[in-house]
Coordinates of C-alpha atoms and ligand atoms in Angstrom, one line a residue:
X259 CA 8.9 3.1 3.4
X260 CA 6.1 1.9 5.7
X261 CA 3.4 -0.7 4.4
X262 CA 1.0 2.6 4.3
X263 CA 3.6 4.8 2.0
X264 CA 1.9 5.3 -1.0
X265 CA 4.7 6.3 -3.1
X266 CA 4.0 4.5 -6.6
X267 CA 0.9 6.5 -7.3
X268 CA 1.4 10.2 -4.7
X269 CA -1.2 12.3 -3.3
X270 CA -4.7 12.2 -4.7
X271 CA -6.0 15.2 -6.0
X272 CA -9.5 16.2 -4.1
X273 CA -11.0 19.8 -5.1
X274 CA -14.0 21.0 -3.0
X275 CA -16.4 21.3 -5.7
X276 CA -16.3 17.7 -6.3
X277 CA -18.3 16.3 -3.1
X278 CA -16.2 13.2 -1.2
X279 CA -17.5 9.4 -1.0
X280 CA -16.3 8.7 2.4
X281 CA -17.4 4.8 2.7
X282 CA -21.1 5.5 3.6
X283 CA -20.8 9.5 4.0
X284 CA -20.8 12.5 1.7
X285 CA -18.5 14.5 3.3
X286 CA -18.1 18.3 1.7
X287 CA -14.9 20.2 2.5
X288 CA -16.8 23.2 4.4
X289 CA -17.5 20.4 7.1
X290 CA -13.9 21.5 8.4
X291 CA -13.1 24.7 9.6
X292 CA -10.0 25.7 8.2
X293 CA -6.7 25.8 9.9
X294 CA -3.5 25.2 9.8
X295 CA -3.0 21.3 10.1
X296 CA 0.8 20.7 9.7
X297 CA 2.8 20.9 6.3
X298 CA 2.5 17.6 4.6
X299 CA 5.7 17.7 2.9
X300 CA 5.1 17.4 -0.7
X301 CA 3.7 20.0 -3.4
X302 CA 0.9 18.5 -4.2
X303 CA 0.2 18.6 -0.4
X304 CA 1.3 21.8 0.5
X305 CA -0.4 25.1 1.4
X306 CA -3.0 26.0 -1.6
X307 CA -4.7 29.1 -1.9
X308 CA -7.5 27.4 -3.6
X309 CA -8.6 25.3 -0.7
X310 CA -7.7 22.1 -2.5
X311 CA -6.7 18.8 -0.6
X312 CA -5.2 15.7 -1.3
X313 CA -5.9 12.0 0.3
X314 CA -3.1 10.6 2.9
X315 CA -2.6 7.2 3.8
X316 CA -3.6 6.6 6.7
X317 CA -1.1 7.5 10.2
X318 CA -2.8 5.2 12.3
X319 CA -5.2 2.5 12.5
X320 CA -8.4 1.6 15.1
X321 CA -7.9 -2.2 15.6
X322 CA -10.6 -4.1 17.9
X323 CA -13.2 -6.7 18.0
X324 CA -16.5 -6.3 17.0
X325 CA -18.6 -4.9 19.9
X326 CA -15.4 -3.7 21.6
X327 CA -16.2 -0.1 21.2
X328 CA -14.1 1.1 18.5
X329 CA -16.9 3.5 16.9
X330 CA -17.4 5.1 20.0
X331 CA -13.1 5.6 19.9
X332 CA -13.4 7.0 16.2
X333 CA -15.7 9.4 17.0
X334 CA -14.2 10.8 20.2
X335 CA -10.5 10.9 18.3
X336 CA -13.0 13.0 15.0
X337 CA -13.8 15.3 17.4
X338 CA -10.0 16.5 17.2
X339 CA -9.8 19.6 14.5
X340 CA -6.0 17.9 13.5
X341 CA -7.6 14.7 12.8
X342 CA -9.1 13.4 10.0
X343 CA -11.0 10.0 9.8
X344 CA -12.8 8.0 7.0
X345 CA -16.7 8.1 7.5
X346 CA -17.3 4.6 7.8
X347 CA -15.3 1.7 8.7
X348 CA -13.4 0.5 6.1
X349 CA -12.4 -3.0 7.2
X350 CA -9.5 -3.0 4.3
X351 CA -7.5 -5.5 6.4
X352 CA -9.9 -8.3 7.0
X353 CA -12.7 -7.9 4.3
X354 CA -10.9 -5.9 1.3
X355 CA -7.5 -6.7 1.8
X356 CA -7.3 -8.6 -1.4
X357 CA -8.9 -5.5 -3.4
X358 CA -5.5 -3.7 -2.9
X359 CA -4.4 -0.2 -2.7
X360 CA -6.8 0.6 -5.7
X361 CA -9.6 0.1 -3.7
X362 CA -8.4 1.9 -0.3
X363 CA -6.9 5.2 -1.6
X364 CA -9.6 6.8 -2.4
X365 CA -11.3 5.6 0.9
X366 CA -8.3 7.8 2.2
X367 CA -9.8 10.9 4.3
X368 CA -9.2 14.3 2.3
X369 CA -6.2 16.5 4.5
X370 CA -6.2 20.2 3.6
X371 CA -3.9 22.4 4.5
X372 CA -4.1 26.0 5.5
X373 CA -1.8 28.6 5.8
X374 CA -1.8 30.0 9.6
X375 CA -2.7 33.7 9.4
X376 CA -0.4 35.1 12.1
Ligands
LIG501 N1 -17.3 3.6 26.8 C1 -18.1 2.5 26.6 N2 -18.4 1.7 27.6 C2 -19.2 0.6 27.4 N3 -19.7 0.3 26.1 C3 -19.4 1.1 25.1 C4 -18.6 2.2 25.3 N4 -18.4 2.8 24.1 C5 -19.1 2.0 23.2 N5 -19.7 1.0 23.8 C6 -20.6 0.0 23.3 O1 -19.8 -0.7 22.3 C7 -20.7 -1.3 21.3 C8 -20.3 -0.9 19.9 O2 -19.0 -1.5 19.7 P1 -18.3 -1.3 18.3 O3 -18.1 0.2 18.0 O4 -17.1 -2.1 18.2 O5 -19.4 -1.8 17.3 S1 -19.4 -2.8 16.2 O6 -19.1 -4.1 16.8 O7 -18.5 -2.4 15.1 O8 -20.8 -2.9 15.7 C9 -22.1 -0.7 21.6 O9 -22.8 -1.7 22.4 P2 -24.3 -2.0 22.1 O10 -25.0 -0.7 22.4 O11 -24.6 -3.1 23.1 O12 -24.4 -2.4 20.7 C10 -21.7 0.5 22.5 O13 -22.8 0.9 23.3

């Protein structure tokens, strides 16, 4: 396990009709075009029909000083259709760190995954 396996509590449940807090953002599902972003590896996860997605942990981090450009990073990597990013910076490891995993998962971005139509 890595530090950003969430394995005690699994995937988080996110269903489109429910709009997502993303830190300072409301971020509906349509926002994405769908596609076919990689199987996730778990059931709750997986390929759904319904257009249902669940909340990762995160597979990598922005790190940087302040003023050091690191928006301007985030927004260039967002502009990927495989890549999902929170809204607004989080800062879990320097100003919510002691909140815990309770307070970060559901900053988690949604990932929905589509069945490629061959
Ligand atoms: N490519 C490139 N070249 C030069 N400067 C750049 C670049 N990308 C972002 N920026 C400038 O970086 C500033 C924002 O940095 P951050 O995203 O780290 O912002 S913050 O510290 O979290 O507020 C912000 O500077 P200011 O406009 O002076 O605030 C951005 O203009």
């Amino acid at each position: 396990l890595t530090p950003f396996d969430d394995a005690d509590s699994g995937p988080v449940l996110y269903r489109p009709d429910q709009p997502q807090v993303d830190g300072d953002y409301m971020v509906p599902l349509k926002r994405f075009a769908p596609r076919f972003v990689g199987n996730t590896g778990s059931a709750a996860g997986g390929l759904s029909p319904l257009g249902e997605g669940s909340k990762k942990p995160p597979q990598a981090l922005i790190i940087g000083v302040k003023k050091g450009g690191t928006r301007a990073l985030l927004e260039f990597l967002r502009v990927h259709p495989d890549i999902r990013a929170v809204g607004a910076e989080p800062h879990f490891f320097d100003r919510n760190y002691e909140n815990g995993l309770q307070w970060y998962r559901p900053v988690y971005p949604v990932i929905t995954v589509y069945p490629l139509i061959p």
